[in-house]
Short mmCIF file of C-alpha atoms and ligand atoms in Angstrom, two decimals:
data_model
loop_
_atom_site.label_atom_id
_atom_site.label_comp_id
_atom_site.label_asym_id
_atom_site.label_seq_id
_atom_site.Cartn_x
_atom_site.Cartn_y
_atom_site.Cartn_z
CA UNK W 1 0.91 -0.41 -9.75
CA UNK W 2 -1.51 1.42 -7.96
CA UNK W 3 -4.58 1.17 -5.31
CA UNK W 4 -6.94 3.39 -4.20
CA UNK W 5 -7.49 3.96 -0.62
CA UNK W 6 -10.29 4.64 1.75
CA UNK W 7 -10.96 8.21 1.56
CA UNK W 8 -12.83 8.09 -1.61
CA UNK W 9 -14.77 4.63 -0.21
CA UNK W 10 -15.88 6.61 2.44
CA UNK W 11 -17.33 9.27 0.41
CA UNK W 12 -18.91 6.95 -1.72
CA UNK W 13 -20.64 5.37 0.80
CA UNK W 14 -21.73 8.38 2.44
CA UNK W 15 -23.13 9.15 -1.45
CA UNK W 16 -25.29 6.00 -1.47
CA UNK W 17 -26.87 6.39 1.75
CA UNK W 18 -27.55 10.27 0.39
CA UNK W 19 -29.27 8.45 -2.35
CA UNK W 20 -30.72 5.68 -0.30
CA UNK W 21 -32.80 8.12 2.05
CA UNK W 22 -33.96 9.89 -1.08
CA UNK W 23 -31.76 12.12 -1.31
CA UNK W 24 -29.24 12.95 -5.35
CA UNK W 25 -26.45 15.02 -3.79
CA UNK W 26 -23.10 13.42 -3.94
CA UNK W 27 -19.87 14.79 -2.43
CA UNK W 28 -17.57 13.71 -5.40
CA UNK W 29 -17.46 17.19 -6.74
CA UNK W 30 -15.45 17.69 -3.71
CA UNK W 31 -12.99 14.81 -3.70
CA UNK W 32 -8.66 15.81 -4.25
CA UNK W 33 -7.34 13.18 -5.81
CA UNK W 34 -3.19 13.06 -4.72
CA UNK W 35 -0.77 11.06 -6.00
CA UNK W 36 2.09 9.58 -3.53
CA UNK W 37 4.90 6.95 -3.00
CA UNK W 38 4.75 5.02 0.02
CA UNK W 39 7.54 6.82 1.86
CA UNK W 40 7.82 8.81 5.19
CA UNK W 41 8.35 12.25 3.38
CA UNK W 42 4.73 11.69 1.65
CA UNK W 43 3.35 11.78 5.60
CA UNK W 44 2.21 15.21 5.35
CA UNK W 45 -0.57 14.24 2.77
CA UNK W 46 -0.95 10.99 4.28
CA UNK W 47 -1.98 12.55 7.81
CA UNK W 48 -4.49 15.31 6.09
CA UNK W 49 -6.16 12.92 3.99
CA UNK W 50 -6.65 11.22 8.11
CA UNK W 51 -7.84 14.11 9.29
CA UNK W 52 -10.24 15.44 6.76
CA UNK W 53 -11.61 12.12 6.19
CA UNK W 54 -13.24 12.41 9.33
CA UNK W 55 -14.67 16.03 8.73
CA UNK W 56 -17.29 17.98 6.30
CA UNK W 57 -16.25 19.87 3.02
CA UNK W 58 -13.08 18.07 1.08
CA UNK W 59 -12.08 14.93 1.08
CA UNK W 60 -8.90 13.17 0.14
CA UNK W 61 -8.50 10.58 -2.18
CA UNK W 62 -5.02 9.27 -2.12
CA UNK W 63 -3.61 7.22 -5.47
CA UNK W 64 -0.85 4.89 -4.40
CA UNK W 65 2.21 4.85 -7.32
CA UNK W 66 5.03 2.57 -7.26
CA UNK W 67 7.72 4.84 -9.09
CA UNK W 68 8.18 8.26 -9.59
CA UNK W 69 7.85 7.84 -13.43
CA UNK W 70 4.29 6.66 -12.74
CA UNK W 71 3.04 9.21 -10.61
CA UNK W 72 5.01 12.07 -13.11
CA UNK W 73 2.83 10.44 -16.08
CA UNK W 74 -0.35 10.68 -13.60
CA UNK W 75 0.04 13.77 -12.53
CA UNK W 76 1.36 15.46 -15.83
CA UNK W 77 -1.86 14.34 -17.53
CA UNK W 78 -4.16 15.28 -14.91
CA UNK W 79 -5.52 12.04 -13.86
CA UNK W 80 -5.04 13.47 -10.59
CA UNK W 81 -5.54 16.71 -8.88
CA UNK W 82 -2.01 16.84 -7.14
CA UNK W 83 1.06 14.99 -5.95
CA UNK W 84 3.48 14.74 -3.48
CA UNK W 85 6.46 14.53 -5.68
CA UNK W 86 10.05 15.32 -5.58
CA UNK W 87 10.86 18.83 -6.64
CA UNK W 88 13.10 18.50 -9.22
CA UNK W 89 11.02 16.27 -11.40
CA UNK W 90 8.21 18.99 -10.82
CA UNK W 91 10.29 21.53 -11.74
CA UNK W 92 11.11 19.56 -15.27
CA UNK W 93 7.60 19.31 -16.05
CA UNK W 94 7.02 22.97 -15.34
CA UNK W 95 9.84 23.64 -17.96
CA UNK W 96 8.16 21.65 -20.15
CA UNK W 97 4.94 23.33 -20.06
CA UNK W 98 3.03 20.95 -17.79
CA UNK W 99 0.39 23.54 -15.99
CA UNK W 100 1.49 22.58 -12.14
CA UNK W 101 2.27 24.50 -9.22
CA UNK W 102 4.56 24.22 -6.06
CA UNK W 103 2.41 25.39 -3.03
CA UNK W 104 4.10 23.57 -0.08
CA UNK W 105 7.34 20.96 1.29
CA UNK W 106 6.94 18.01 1.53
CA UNK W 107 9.09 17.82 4.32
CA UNK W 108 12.68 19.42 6.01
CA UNK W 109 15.57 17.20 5.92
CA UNK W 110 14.47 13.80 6.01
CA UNK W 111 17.13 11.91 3.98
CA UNK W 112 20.61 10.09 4.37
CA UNK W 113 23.81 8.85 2.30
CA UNK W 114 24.16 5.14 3.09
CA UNK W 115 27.46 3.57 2.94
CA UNK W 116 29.09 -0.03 3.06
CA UNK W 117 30.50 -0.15 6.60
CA UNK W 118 33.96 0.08 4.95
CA UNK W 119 33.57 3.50 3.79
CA UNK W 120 34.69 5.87 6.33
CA UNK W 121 34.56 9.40 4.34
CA UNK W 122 33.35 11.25 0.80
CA UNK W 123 36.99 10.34 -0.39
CA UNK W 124 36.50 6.50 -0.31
CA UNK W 125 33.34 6.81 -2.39
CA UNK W 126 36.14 7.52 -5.59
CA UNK W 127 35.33 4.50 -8.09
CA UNK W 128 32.44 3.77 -5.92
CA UNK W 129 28.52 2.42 -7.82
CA UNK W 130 26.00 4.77 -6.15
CA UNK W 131 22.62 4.24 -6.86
CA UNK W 132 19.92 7.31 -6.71
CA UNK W 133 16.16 7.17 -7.32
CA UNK W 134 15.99 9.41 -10.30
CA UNK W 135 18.76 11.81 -11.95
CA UNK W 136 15.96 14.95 -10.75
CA UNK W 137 15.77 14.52 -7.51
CA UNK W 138 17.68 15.89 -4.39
CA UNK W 139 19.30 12.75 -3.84
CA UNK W 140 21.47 12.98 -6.79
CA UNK W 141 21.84 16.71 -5.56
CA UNK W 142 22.93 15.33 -2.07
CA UNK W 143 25.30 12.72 -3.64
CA UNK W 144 27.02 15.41 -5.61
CA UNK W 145 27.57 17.65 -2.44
CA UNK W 146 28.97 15.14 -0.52
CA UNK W 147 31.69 14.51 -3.40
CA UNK W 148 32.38 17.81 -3.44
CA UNK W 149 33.64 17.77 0.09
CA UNK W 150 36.30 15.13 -1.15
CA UNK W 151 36.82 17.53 -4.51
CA UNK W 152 35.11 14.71 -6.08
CA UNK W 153 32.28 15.36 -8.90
CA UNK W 154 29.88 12.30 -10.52
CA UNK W 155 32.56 11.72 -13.02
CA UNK W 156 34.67 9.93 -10.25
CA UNK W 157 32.08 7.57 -10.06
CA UNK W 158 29.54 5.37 -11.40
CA UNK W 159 25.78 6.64 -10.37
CA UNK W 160 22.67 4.26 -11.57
CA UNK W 161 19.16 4.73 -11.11
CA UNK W 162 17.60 2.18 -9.16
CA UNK W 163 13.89 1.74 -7.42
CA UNK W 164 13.95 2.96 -4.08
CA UNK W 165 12.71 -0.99 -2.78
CA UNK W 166 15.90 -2.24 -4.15
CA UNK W 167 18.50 -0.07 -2.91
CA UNK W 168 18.75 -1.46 0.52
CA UNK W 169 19.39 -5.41 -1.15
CA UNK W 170 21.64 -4.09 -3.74
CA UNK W 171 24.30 -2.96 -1.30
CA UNK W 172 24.14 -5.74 1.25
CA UNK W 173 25.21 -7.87 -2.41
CA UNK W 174 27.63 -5.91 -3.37
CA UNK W 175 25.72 -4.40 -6.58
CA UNK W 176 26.18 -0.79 -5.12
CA UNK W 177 28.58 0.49 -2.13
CA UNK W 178 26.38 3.29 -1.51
CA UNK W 179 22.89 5.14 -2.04
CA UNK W 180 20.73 8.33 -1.45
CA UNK W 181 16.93 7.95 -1.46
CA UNK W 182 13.54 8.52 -0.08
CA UNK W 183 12.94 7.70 3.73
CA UNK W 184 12.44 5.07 5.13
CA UNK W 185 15.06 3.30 2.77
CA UNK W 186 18.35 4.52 3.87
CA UNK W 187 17.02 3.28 7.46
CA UNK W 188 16.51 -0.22 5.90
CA UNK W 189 19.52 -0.40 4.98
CA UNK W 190 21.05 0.71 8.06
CA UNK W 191 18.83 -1.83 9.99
CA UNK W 192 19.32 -4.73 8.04
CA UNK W 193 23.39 -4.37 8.59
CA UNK W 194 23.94 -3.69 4.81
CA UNK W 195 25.63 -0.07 5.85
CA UNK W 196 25.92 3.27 7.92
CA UNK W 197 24.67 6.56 7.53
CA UNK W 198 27.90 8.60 6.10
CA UNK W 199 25.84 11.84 5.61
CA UNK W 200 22.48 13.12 6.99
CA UNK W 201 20.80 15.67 4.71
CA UNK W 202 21.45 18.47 7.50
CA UNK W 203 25.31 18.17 7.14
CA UNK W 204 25.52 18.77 4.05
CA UNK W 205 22.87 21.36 2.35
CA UNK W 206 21.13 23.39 4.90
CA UNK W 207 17.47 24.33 4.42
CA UNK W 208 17.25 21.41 1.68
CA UNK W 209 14.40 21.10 -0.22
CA UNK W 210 13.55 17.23 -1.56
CA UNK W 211 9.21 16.79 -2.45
CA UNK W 212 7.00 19.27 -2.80
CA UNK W 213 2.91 19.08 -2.92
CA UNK W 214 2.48 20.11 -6.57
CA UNK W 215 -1.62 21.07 -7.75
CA UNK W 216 -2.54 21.17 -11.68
CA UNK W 217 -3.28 24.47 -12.75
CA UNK W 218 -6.59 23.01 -13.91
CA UNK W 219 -7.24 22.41 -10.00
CA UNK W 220 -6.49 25.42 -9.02
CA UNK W 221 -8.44 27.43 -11.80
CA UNK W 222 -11.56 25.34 -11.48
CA UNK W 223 -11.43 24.85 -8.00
CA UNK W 224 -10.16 27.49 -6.26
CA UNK W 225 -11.75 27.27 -3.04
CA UNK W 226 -11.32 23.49 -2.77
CA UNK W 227 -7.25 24.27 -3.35
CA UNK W 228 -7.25 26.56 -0.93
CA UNK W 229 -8.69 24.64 1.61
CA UNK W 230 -6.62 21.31 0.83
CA UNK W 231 -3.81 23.44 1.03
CA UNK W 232 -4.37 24.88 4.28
CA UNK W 233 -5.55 21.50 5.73
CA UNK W 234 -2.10 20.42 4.55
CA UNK W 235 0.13 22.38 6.05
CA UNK W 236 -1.88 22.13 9.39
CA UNK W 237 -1.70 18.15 9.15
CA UNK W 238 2.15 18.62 8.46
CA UNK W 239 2.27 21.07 11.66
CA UNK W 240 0.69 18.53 14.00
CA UNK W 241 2.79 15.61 12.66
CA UNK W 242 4.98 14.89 15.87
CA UNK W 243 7.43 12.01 15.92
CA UNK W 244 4.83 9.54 17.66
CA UNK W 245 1.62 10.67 15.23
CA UNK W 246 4.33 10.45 12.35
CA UNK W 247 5.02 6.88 13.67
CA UNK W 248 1.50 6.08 13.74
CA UNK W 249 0.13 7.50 10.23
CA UNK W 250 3.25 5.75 8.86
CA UNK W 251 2.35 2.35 10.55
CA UNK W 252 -1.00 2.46 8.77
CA UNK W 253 0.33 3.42 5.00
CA UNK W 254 4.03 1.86 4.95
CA UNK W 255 3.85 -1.07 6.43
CA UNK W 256 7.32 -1.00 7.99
CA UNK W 257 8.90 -2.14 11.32
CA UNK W 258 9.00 0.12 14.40
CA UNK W 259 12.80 -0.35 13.99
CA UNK W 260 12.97 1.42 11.05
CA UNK W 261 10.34 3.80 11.13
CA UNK W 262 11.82 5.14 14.58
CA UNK W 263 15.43 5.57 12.96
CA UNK W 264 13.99 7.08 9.78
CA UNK W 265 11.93 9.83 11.64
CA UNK W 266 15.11 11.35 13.59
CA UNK W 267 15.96 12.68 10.64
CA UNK W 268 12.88 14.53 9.40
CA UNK W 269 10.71 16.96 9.90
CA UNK W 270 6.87 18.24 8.82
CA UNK W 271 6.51 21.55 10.52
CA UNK W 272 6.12 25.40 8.52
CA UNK W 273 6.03 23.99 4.66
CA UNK W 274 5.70 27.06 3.11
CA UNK W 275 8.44 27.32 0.57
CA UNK W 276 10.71 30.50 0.67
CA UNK W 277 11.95 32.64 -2.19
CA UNK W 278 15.67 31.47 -0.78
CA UNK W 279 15.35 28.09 -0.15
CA UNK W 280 14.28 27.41 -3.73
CA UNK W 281 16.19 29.87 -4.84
CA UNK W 282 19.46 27.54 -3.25
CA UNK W 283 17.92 24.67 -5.05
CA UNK W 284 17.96 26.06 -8.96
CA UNK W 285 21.59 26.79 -7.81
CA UNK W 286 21.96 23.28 -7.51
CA UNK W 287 20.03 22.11 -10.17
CA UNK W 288 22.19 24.43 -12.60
CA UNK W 289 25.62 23.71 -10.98
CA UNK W 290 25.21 20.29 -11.10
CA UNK W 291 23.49 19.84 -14.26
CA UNK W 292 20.25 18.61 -13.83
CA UNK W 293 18.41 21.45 -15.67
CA UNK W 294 19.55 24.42 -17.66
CA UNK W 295 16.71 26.23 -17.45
CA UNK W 296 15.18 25.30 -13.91
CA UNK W 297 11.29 27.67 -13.46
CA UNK W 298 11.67 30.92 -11.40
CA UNK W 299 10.22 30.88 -8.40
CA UNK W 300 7.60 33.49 -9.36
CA UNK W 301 6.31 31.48 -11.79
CA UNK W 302 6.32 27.90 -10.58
CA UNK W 303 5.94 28.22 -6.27
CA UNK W 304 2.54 29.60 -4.90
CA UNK W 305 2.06 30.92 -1.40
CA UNK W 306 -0.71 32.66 -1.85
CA UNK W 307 -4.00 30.92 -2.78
ZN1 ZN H 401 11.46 14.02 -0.04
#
């Protein structure tokens, strides 16, 4: 699933009136085509693409996925200049020899363990069904740390991989008695009476890192101006994004009550997305410790600042 949204109609229109008054130049050369998920810690991109759509030079053209899998596949084959994407399945495809690089968050904090309302601490979640978006992300990282805090690992429970739509359903049937996954989902849940927040993000890994904007290396190397300006538009957008412009770029893209949008943007944040040498550094720890990856990139080779 997938849908193409107005940046690139806009430049396409602008193309035919070019050609209309006589005139062959098109901007297409110019258009970024980013891959995202419908969440609130895609906002960053979501808010540029806003913003640049209404000035000269690049222009935005956001590709809408409906699973991480998707935009990986999209992304990995360069059908699309960039992604926001969560870091850890980045970082697999850089050990794989995908040509990507990190060159900015996502967002800070931003996500939440939601529990049946029964569950009062990490030790009831022993013999608990937890459901997590995808075994790379920072929500299986996040589940793990919160065992931990009960001397509990995964092996005291049963995690499953479920779509991010589902998870707020699946625990007010029963299906799961708790879940970690992209905003605004663990809000949903909360709103909808299904559970409670046991955990923000915050309380239990400080500095997290969850998506990153990832660029193909053939973006970069055949456009470097073009990155460099998408990158710094990026992290400008992301520096402007206050709670109420949040709210409003995430009213236009998510389609989600005020309810839950104004719950789910407490807990996040947009501003200063460079990533540090330590914070990433914290998450390979992670990643090895808990067994996502072996062999996780080095931040020299995978993360760059300096376009
Ligand atoms: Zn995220």
């Amino acid at each position: 699933m997938k849908k193409k949204i107005s940046a690139i109609v806009t430049a396409a229109v602008i193309a035919l009136s070019a050609t209309a008054c006589g005139k062959s130049e098109t901007k297409d050369e110019k258009v970024v085509r980013i891959a995202y998920l419908p969440i609130t810690h895609s906002l960053a991109v979501l808010e540029e693409a806003d913003e640049l759509e209404a000035k000269e030079g690049v222009k935005v053209e956001l590709v809408k996925y409906g699973s991480w899998n998707e935009l990986t596949d999209a992304l990995n084959s360069n059908r699309v200049d960039g992604a926001s994407v969560l870091m850890e399945l980045a970082m697999k495809s850089k050990q794989e020899g995908i040509g990507i690089k990190a060159v900015a968050l996502g967002h800070h904090d931003g996500n939440v363990i939601v529990v049946k309302n029964d569950i009062e601490s990490a030790e009831d979640l022993k013999g608990k069904n937890i459901a997590i978006p995808h075994r790379q992300s920072s929500h299986n990282i996040l589940i793990n740390d919160a065992l931990a805090k009960a001397g509990l690992t995964v092996e005291d429970v049963n995690i499953t991989e479920l779509a991010p739509t589902e998870m707020p359903s699946a625990l007010a049937s029963g299906q799961i008695d708790a879940y970690c996954v992209a905003e605004p989902f663990g809000a949903m849940g909360v709103s909808i009476g299904a559970g409670k927040v046991l955990y923000r993000s915050d309380e239990l890994w400080e500095d997290s890192i969850c998506c990153g904007l990832v660029l193909t290396d053939k973006f970069i190397n055949e456009r470097p101006e073009d990155a460099k300006n998408f990158v710094d538009s990026y992290k400008a957008a992301g520096a402007e994004l206050t709670k109420e412009k949040a709210k409003e770029t995430a009213k236009k893209y998510l389609s989600q009550s005020d309810e839950v949008l104004d719950m789910s943007l407490e807990w996040i944040s947009y501003d200063d997305l460079e990533i540090t040498e330590e914070a990433y550094d914290a998450l390979v720890e992670k990643v090895k410790s808990y067994g996502l990856s072996e062999e996780p990139p080095a931040y020299s080779d995978f993360v760059k600042n300096d376009l």
